[in-house]
Amino acid sequence: MHTIAHHLTDPILTAYAAGTLPEAFNLVVATHLSLCDECRSQLAAHEAVGGAVLEDAGEAVMSDDALDACFARIASSPDALIRVGHNHHAKRKGGLFPEPLRDYVGGDLDAVNWRPAGLGVRQAILSTSKNASVRLLYIPAGAEVPDHGHNGTEMTLVLKGAFRDEFARFGAGDIEICDPNVEHTPVAEPGEDCICLAATDAPLKFSGLLPKIAQPFLRI
Ligand code: ZN
Ligand code: ZN
């Protein structure tokens, strides 16, 4: 594993610890946690502080992190919370998928039921609760992710290879979190195919809700 450059944010860890993220996002968070010592120790700190962190969430809202604050504020119905052991690397020898993801797929890469998604890109949608969705993406080296508009919030974890977009380079283990209004064009780096795990909230359910939640705190 390369050095991870892009991590989970504090409000997302808070929401994860509180169990308020949709299942699809829980899976991405848990999979990153199983790869990342840094975020695991952050999470442990959050769990130690407990409710006090949530009480303080108001401060985060006044910063630039309105999106993250939304994550912390969204109270979804109780979803499956995927827990990760704090002190073990869950990646099995020789396998690509860390344990939380392996459980969802029912195996490793060879168990994935890929479907064409256009321009050589393949995807496999994993089964989770309906308020958000999560998919595996297989992007051939040098290829663009087609049809990439997203109305919802998107959280992408790179499992293999790397992609670049207008903002940064994302390599194995890195997380990218995109605001609903952000437009970007992820392109897999040449030389190696890129495999990602990407969660998006259901646009119909959340596109109206997120701004409504943000408004009082942003003083719009
Ligand atoms: Zn991390
Ligand atoms: Zn995107």
Coordinates of N, CA, C and O in Angstrom, one line a residue, residues 1-156:
M1 N 0.8 -1.2 0.0 CA 0.0 0.0 0.0 C 0.9 1.2 0.0 O 1.8 1.4 0.8
H2 N 0.6 2.2 -0.9 CA 1.3 3.4 -0.9 C 0.8 4.3 0.2 O -0.1 4.0 0.9
T3 N 1.6 5.3 0.5 CA 1.2 6.3 1.5 C -0.2 6.9 1.1 O -0.3 7.4 0.0
I4 N -1.1 6.9 2.1 CA -2.4 7.4 1.8 C -2.4 8.9 2.0 O -1.9 9.4 3.0
A5 N -2.8 9.7 1.0 CA -2.7 11.1 1.0 C -4.1 11.8 1.3 O -4.1 12.9 1.9
H6 N -5.2 11.1 1.0 CA -6.5 11.7 1.1 C -7.3 10.9 2.1 O -7.6 9.7 1.8
H7 N -7.7 11.5 3.2 CA -8.4 10.7 4.3 C -9.8 11.1 4.5 O -10.3 12.0 3.9
L8 N -10.4 10.3 5.4 CA -11.8 10.7 5.9 C -11.7 12.0 6.7 O -10.6 12.3 7.2
T9 N -12.7 12.8 6.7 CA -12.7 14.0 7.5 C -13.3 13.7 8.8 O -14.0 12.7 9.1
D10 N -13.1 14.6 9.7 CA -13.6 14.5 11.1 C -15.1 14.4 11.2 O -15.5 13.5 11.9
P11 N -15.8 15.2 10.5 CA -17.3 15.1 10.6 C -17.8 13.7 10.1 O -18.8 13.2 10.6
I12 N -17.1 13.2 9.1 CA -17.5 11.9 8.6 C -17.2 10.8 9.6 O -18.0 9.9 9.9
L13 N -16.0 10.9 10.2 CA -15.7 9.9 11.3 C -16.7 10.0 12.5 O -17.1 9.0 13.0
T14 N -17.1 11.3 12.8 CA -18.1 11.5 13.8 C -19.4 10.8 13.5 O -20.0 10.1 14.3
A15 N -19.8 11.0 12.3 CA -21.1 10.4 11.8 C -21.0 8.9 11.8 O -22.0 8.2 12.2
Y16 N -19.9 8.4 11.4 CA -19.7 7.0 11.4 C -19.7 6.4 12.8 O -20.4 5.4 13.1
A17 N -19.0 7.1 13.7 CA -19.0 6.6 15.1 C -20.4 6.7 15.7 O -20.8 5.8 16.5
A18 N -21.2 7.7 15.3 CA -22.5 7.8 15.8 C -23.5 6.9 15.1 O -24.7 6.8 15.5
G19 N -23.1 6.3 14.0 CA -24.0 5.3 13.3 C -25.1 6.0 12.5 O -26.1 5.4 12.3
T20 N -24.8 7.2 12.0 CA -25.8 7.9 11.3 C -25.6 8.0 9.8 O -26.4 8.6 9.1
L21 N -24.6 7.4 9.3 CA -24.3 7.3 7.8 C -25.2 6.2 7.2 O -25.4 5.2 7.8
P22 N -25.6 6.5 6.0 CA -26.3 5.4 5.2 C -25.3 4.2 5.0 O -24.1 4.4 5.0
E23 N -25.9 3.0 4.9 CA -25.1 1.8 4.8 C -24.0 1.9 3.7 O -22.9 1.4 3.9
A24 N -24.4 2.4 2.6 CA -23.4 2.5 1.5 C -22.1 3.3 1.9 O -21.0 2.9 1.5
F25 N -22.3 4.4 2.6 CA -21.2 5.2 3.0 C -20.4 4.5 4.1 O -19.2 4.5 4.2
N26 N -21.2 3.8 5.0 CA -20.5 3.0 6.1 C -19.5 2.0 5.5 O -18.4 1.8 6.0
L27 N -19.9 1.4 4.3 CA -19.0 0.4 3.7 C -17.7 1.0 3.2 O -16.6 0.5 3.4
V28 N -17.9 2.2 2.6 CA -16.7 2.9 2.1 C -15.8 3.3 3.3 O -14.5 3.2 3.2
V29 N -16.4 3.9 4.3 CA -15.7 4.3 5.5 C -14.9 3.1 6.1 O -13.8 3.2 6.4
A30 N -15.7 2.0 6.3 CA -15.1 0.9 7.0 C -13.9 0.3 6.2 O -12.9 -0.2 6.7
T31 N -14.1 0.3 4.9 CA -13.0 -0.2 4.0 C -11.8 0.6 4.1 O -10.7 0.1 4.1
H32 N -12.0 2.0 4.0 CA -10.8 2.9 4.2 C -10.2 2.6 5.6 O -9.0 2.5 5.7
L33 N -11.0 2.5 6.6 CA -10.5 2.4 8.0 C -9.6 1.1 8.1 O -8.6 1.1 8.8
S34 N -10.0 0.1 7.4 CA -9.3 -1.2 7.5 C -7.9 -1.1 6.8 O -7.0 -1.9 7.0
L35 N -7.7 0.0 5.9 CA -6.5 0.2 5.2 C -5.6 1.3 5.9 O -4.5 1.4 5.5
C36 N -6.2 2.1 6.8 CA -5.6 3.3 7.2 C -5.4 3.4 8.7 O -6.4 3.7 9.4
D37 N -4.2 3.3 9.2 CA -3.9 3.4 10.6 C -4.3 4.8 11.1 O -4.8 4.9 12.3
E38 N -4.0 5.8 10.3 CA -4.2 7.2 10.8 C -5.7 7.4 11.1 O -6.1 8.0 12.2
C39 N -6.6 7.0 10.2 CA -8.0 7.3 10.4 C -8.6 6.4 11.5 O -9.5 6.7 12.2
R40 N -8.0 5.2 11.6 CA -8.4 4.3 12.7 C -8.1 4.9 14.1 O -8.9 4.8 15.0
S41 N -6.9 5.5 14.2 CA -6.7 6.2 15.5 C -7.5 7.4 15.7 O -7.9 7.7 16.9
Q42 N -7.8 8.1 14.6 CA -8.8 9.3 14.7 C -10.1 8.8 15.3 O -10.7 9.4 16.1
L43 N -10.6 7.7 14.7 CA -11.9 7.1 15.1 C -11.9 6.7 16.5 O -12.8 7.0 17.3
A44 N -10.8 6.1 17.0 CA -10.7 5.7 18.4 C -10.8 7.0 19.3 O -11.5 6.9 20.3
A45 N -10.2 8.1 18.9 CA -10.3 9.3 19.6 C -11.8 9.8 19.7 O -12.3 10.2 20.7
H46 N -12.4 9.7 18.5 CA -13.8 10.1 18.5 C -14.7 9.3 19.4 O -15.6 9.8 20.1
E47 N -14.4 8.0 19.4 CA -15.3 7.1 20.2 C -15.0 7.3 21.7 O -15.9 7.2 22.5
A48 N -13.8 7.7 22.0 CA -13.4 8.1 23.4 C -14.2 9.3 23.8 O -14.7 9.4 25.0
V49 N -14.2 10.3 23.0 CA -14.9 11.6 23.3 C -16.4 11.4 23.3 O -17.1 12.0 24.1
G50 N -16.9 10.6 22.4 CA -18.3 10.2 22.4 C -19.2 11.4 22.1 O -18.9 12.2 21.2
G51 N -20.3 11.6 22.8 CA -21.3 12.6 22.6 C -20.8 14.0 22.5 O -21.3 14.9 21.9
A52 N -19.7 14.3 23.2 CA -19.2 15.6 23.3 C -18.8 16.2 21.9 O -19.0 17.3 21.6
V53 N -18.3 15.3 21.1 CA -18.0 15.7 19.7 C -19.2 16.1 18.9 O -19.2 17.1 18.2
L54 N -20.3 15.4 19.1 CA -21.5 15.8 18.4 C -22.0 17.1 18.9 O -22.5 17.9 18.1
E55 N -21.9 17.4 20.2 CA -22.4 18.6 20.7 C -21.6 19.8 20.1 O -22.2 20.9 19.9
D56 N -20.4 19.6 19.8 CA -19.5 20.6 19.2 C -19.7 20.7 17.7 O -19.0 21.6 17.1
A57 N -20.5 19.9 17.1 CA -20.5 19.9 15.6 C -20.9 21.3 15.0 O -20.5 21.6 13.9
G58 N -21.6 22.1 15.8 CA -21.9 23.4 15.4 C -20.7 24.3 14.9 O -20.8 25.0 14.0
E59 N -19.6 24.1 15.6 CA -18.4 24.8 15.2 C -17.9 24.4 13.8 O -17.5 25.3 13.0
A60 N -18.0 23.2 13.5 CA -17.5 22.7 12.2 C -18.4 23.3 11.1 O -17.9 23.6 10.1
V61 N -19.6 23.5 11.4 CA -20.6 24.0 10.4 C -20.2 25.4 10.0 O -20.3 25.8 8.9
M62 N -19.7 26.2 11.0 CA -19.3 27.6 10.6 C -18.0 27.6 9.8 O -17.7 28.7 9.3
S63 N -17.3 26.6 9.7 CA -16.1 26.5 8.9 C -16.5 26.3 7.5 O -17.7 26.3 7.1
D64 N -15.5 26.0 6.6 CA -15.8 25.8 5.2 C -16.4 24.4 5.0 O -16.8 24.1 3.9
D65 N -16.4 23.6 6.0 CA -16.7 22.2 5.8 C -18.2 21.9 5.9 O -18.7 21.0 6.6
A66 N -19.0 22.7 5.2 CA -20.5 22.6 5.3 C -20.9 21.2 4.9 O -21.8 20.6 5.5
L67 N -20.3 20.7 3.8 CA -20.7 19.4 3.4 C -20.4 18.3 4.4 O -21.3 17.5 4.7
D68 N -19.2 18.4 5.0 CA -18.9 17.4 6.0 C -19.9 17.5 7.2 O -20.3 16.5 7.8
A69 N -20.2 18.7 7.5 CA -21.1 19.0 8.6 C -22.5 18.3 8.3 O -23.1 17.8 9.2
C70 N -22.9 18.4 7.0 CA -24.1 17.8 6.6 C -24.1 16.3 6.9 O -25.1 15.7 7.4
F71 N -23.0 15.7 6.6 CA -22.8 14.3 6.9 C -23.1 14.0 8.4 O -23.8 13.1 8.7
A72 N -22.5 14.9 9.2 CA -22.7 14.7 10.6 C -24.1 14.9 11.1 O -24.5 14.4 12.1
R73 N -24.8 15.7 10.3 CA -26.2 16.1 10.7 C -27.2 15.1 10.2 O -28.3 15.1 10.7
I74 N -26.9 14.5 9.1 CA -28.0 13.6 8.5 C -28.3 12.5 9.5 O -27.4 11.7 9.8
A75 N -29.5 12.4 9.9 CA -29.9 11.3 10.8 C -30.7 10.3 9.9 O -31.9 10.5 9.7
S76 N -30.0 9.4 9.4 CA -30.7 8.4 8.6 C -31.3 7.3 9.5 O -31.0 7.2 10.7
S77 N -32.2 6.5 9.0 CA -32.7 5.4 9.7 C -31.5 4.5 10.1 O -30.5 4.5 9.4
P78 N -31.7 3.7 11.2 CA -30.5 2.9 11.6 C -30.1 1.9 10.4 O -31.0 1.2 9.9
D79 N -28.9 2.0 10.0 CA -28.4 1.2 8.9 C -27.3 0.3 9.5 O -26.8 0.5 10.5
A80 N -27.1 -0.7 8.7 CA -26.0 -1.6 9.1 C -24.7 -0.8 9.3 O -24.3 -0.1 8.4
L81 N -24.2 -0.9 10.5 CA -22.9 -0.3 10.8 C -21.8 -1.3 10.7 O -21.8 -2.3 11.4
I82 N -20.9 -1.1 9.7 CA -19.8 -2.1 9.5 C -18.7 -1.7 10.4 O -18.0 -0.7 10.2
R83 N -18.4 -2.5 11.3 CA -17.3 -2.2 12.3 C -16.0 -2.8 11.9 O -16.0 -3.9 11.3
V84 N -15.0 -2.1 12.2 CA -13.6 -2.6 11.8 C -12.8 -2.7 13.1 O -12.8 -1.9 13.9
G85 N -12.2 -3.9 13.2 CA -11.3 -4.1 14.4 C -10.2 -3.0 14.4 O -9.7 -2.6 13.3
H86 N -9.8 -2.5 15.5 CA -8.9 -1.4 15.6 C -7.5 -1.8 15.4 O -6.7 -0.9 15.0
N87 N -7.1 -3.0 15.6 CA -5.7 -3.3 15.6 C -5.3 -4.4 14.6 O -4.3 -5.1 14.8
H88 N -6.1 -4.6 13.6 CA -5.7 -5.7 12.7 C -5.9 -5.2 11.3 O -6.8 -4.5 11.0
H89 N -4.9 -5.6 10.5 CA -5.1 -5.4 9.1 C -6.0 -6.5 8.5 O -5.6 -7.7 8.6
A90 N -7.1 -6.1 7.9 CA -8.1 -7.1 7.6 C -7.9 -7.6 6.2 O -8.7 -8.4 5.7
K91 N -6.8 -7.2 5.5 CA -6.6 -7.6 4.1 C -6.0 -9.0 4.2 O -5.0 -9.2 4.8
R92 N -6.6 -9.9 3.5 CA -6.1 -11.3 3.5 C -4.9 -11.4 2.5 O -4.9 -10.7 1.5
K93 N -4.0 -12.3 2.8 CA -2.8 -12.4 2.0 C -3.2 -12.7 0.5 O -4.0 -13.6 0.3
G94 N -2.7 -11.9 -0.4 CA -2.9 -12.2 -1.8 C -4.2 -11.6 -2.3 O -4.4 -11.5 -3.5
G95 N -5.2 -11.2 -1.5 CA -6.4 -10.7 -1.9 C -6.3 -9.2 -2.1 O -5.5 -8.5 -1.5
L96 N -7.3 -8.6 -2.9 CA -7.3 -7.2 -3.1 C -8.3 -6.5 -2.1 O -8.0 -5.4 -1.5
F97 N -9.4 -7.2 -1.8 CA -10.4 -6.5 -1.0 C -10.2 -6.7 0.5 O -10.0 -7.8 1.0
P98 N -10.2 -5.6 1.2 CA -10.2 -5.7 2.7 C -11.5 -6.4 3.2 O -12.5 -6.4 2.4
E99 N -11.5 -6.9 4.4 CA -12.6 -7.7 4.9 C -14.0 -7.1 4.8 O -14.9 -7.8 4.4
P100 N -14.2 -5.8 5.1 CA -15.6 -5.3 5.1 C -16.1 -5.4 3.6 O -17.3 -5.8 3.5
L101 N -15.3 -5.2 2.7 CA -15.7 -5.2 1.3 C -15.9 -6.7 0.8 O -16.9 -7.0 0.1
R102 N -15.0 -7.5 1.2 CA -15.0 -8.9 0.9 C -16.3 -9.5 1.3 O -17.0 -10.3 0.6
D103 N -16.8 -9.1 2.5 CA -18.1 -9.6 3.0 C -19.2 -9.3 2.1 O -20.2 -10.0 1.9
Y104 N -19.2 -8.0 1.6 CA -20.3 -7.6 0.8 C -20.3 -8.2 -0.6 O -21.4 -8.5 -1.2
V105 N -19.1 -8.4 -1.1 CA -19.0 -9.0 -2.5 C -19.2 -10.5 -2.4 O -19.7 -11.1 -3.4
G106 N -18.9 -11.1 -1.3 CA -19.0 -12.6 -1.1 C -17.7 -13.2 -1.7 O -17.7 -14.3 -2.2
G107 N -16.6 -12.5 -1.7 CA -15.3 -13.0 -2.2 C -14.4 -11.8 -2.6 O -14.7 -10.7 -2.2
D108 N -13.4 -12.2 -3.3 CA -12.5 -11.1 -3.8 C -12.8 -10.7 -5.2 O -14.0 -10.9 -5.7
L109 N -11.9 -10.1 -5.9 CA -12.1 -9.6 -7.2 C -12.7 -10.6 -8.2 O -13.6 -10.2 -9.0
D110 N -12.4 -11.8 -8.1 CA -12.9 -12.8 -9.0 C -14.3 -13.2 -8.8 O -15.0 -13.9 -9.6
A111 N -14.9 -12.7 -7.6 CA -16.3 -13.0 -7.3 C -17.2 -11.8 -7.8 O -18.4 -11.9 -7.7
V112 N -16.6 -10.8 -8.3 CA -17.4 -9.6 -8.7 C -18.1 -9.9 -10.0 O -17.6 -10.4 -11.0
N113 N -19.4 -9.5 -10.1 CA -20.3 -9.7 -11.2 C -20.3 -8.3 -12.0 O -21.2 -7.5 -11.9
W114 N -19.3 -8.1 -12.9 CA -19.1 -6.8 -13.6 C -20.2 -6.7 -14.7 O -20.5 -7.7 -15.4
R115 N -20.6 -5.5 -14.8 CA -21.5 -5.1 -16.0 C -20.9 -3.9 -16.7 O -20.3 -3.1 -16.1
P116 N -21.0 -3.9 -18.0 CA -20.5 -2.8 -18.8 C -21.1 -1.5 -18.4 O -22.4 -1.4 -18.2
A117 N -20.3 -0.4 -18.3 CA -20.9 0.9 -17.9 C -20.5 1.9 -19.0 O -20.7 3.1 -18.8
G118 N -20.0 1.5 -20.1 CA -19.7 2.4 -21.2 C -18.2 2.7 -21.3 O -17.5 2.8 -20.3
L119 N -17.7 2.8 -22.5 CA -16.3 3.2 -22.8 C -15.3 2.3 -22.1 O -14.2 2.7 -21.7
G120 N -15.6 1.0 -22.0 CA -14.7 0.1 -21.4 C -14.7 0.0 -19.9 O -14.2 -0.9 -19.3
V121 N -15.4 0.9 -19.2 CA -15.6 0.9 -17.8 C -16.6 -0.1 -17.4 O -17.6 -0.3 -18.1
R122 N -16.4 -0.8 -16.3 CA -17.3 -1.8 -15.8 C -17.7 -1.4 -14.4 O -17.0 -0.8 -13.7
Q123 N -18.9 -1.8 -14.0 CA -19.3 -1.6 -12.6 C -20.1 -2.7 -12.0 O -20.6 -3.6 -12.8
A124 N -20.1 -2.8 -10.7 CA -20.9 -3.8 -10.0 C -21.6 -3.1 -8.8 O -20.9 -2.6 -7.9
I125 N -22.9 -3.0 -8.8 CA -23.6 -2.3 -7.8 C -23.8 -3.3 -6.6 O -24.3 -4.4 -6.8
L126 N -23.4 -2.9 -5.4 CA -23.5 -3.8 -4.3 C -24.9 -3.5 -3.6 O -25.4 -2.4 -3.6
S127 N -25.4 -4.5 -2.9 CA -26.7 -4.4 -2.3 C -26.6 -3.8 -0.9 O -26.0 -4.3 0.0
T128 N -27.3 -2.6 -0.8 CA -27.3 -1.9 0.5 C -28.7 -1.3 0.7 O -29.6 -1.5 -0.2
S129 N -29.0 -0.7 1.8 CA -30.2 0.0 2.0 C -30.4 1.1 1.0 O -29.4 1.6 0.4
K130 N -31.6 1.5 0.7 CA -31.9 2.2 -0.5 C -31.6 3.7 -0.4 O -31.7 4.4 -1.4
N131 N -31.3 4.3 0.8 CA -31.1 5.7 0.8 C -29.7 6.2 0.2 O -29.4 7.4 0.2
A132 N -28.9 5.2 -0.2 CA -27.7 5.5 -0.8 C -27.2 4.3 -1.5 O -27.7 3.2 -1.2
S133 N -26.3 4.4 -2.5 CA -25.9 3.2 -3.2 C -24.4 3.2 -3.3 O -23.7 4.2 -3.2
V134 N -23.8 2.0 -3.5 CA -22.4 1.8 -3.6 C -22.0 0.8 -4.7 O -22.7 -0.1 -4.9
R135 N -21.0 1.2 -5.4 CA -20.6 0.3 -6.5 C -19.1 0.2 -6.6 O -18.4 1.1 -6.2
L136 N -18.7 -0.9 -7.2 CA -17.3 -1.1 -7.6 C -17.2 -0.6 -9.0 O -18.1 -0.8 -9.9
L137 N -16.1 0.1 -9.3 CA -15.8 0.6 -10.7 C -14.5 0.0 -11.1 O -13.5 0.1 -10.4
Y138 N -14.5 -0.5 -12.4 CA -13.3 -0.9 -13.0 C -13.0 0.0 -14.2 O -13.7 0.0 -15.2
I139 N -11.9 0.8 -14.0 CA -11.6 1.8 -15.1 C -10.3 1.4 -15.7 O -9.3 1.4 -15.1
P140 N -10.4 1.0 -17.0 CA -9.1 0.6 -17.7 C -8.1 1.7 -17.7 O -8.5 2.9 -17.7
A141 N -6.8 1.4 -17.6 CA -5.8 2.4 -17.6 C -6.0 3.4 -18.7 O -6.3 3.1 -19.9
G142 N -5.9 4.7 -18.4 CA -6.1 5.8 -19.3 C -7.5 6.2 -19.6 O -7.8 7.2 -20.3
A143 N -8.5 5.4 -19.1 CA -9.9 5.6 -19.5 C -10.5 6.7 -18.5 O -10.1 6.8 -17.4
E144 N -11.6 7.3 -19.1 CA -12.4 8.3 -18.3 C -13.6 7.5 -17.7 O -14.1 6.6 -18.3
V145 N -14.0 8.0 -16.5 CA -15.3 7.5 -16.0 C -16.4 8.2 -16.8 O -16.5 9.4 -16.7
P146 N -17.2 7.5 -17.6 CA -18.2 8.1 -18.4 C -19.4 8.5 -17.7 O -19.7 8.1 -16.6
D147 N -20.1 9.5 -18.3 CA -21.5 9.8 -17.8 C -21.4 10.2 -16.3 O -22.2 9.7 -15.5
H148 N -20.5 11.1 -16.0 CA -20.2 11.2 -14.6 C -21.0 12.2 -13.8 O -20.6 12.5 -12.6
G149 N -22.0 12.7 -14.3 CA -22.8 13.7 -13.5 C -23.3 13.0 -12.2 O -23.7 11.9 -12.2
H150 N -23.2 13.7 -11.1 CA -23.8 13.2 -9.9 C -24.5 14.3 -9.1 O -23.9 15.3 -8.8
N151 N -25.8 14.0 -8.8 CA -26.5 15.0 -8.1 C -26.3 14.9 -6.6 O -26.6 15.8 -5.8
G152 N -25.9 13.7 -6.2 CA -25.7 13.5 -4.7 C -24.3 13.7 -4.3 O -23.4 14.0 -5.1
T153 N -24.1 13.5 -3.0 CA -22.7 13.5 -2.5 C -22.0 12.1 -2.9 O -22.7 11.1 -2.8
E154 N -20.8 12.2 -3.3 CA -20.1 11.0 -3.7 C -18.8 10.8 -2.9 O -18.1 11.7 -2.7
M155 N -18.6 9.6 -2.4 CA -17.4 9.3 -1.7 C -16.7 8.1 -2.4 O -17.3 7.0 -2.6
T156 N -15.5 8.3 -2.9 CA -14.8 7.3 -3.7 C -13.5 6.8 -3.0 O -12.7 7.7 -2.5

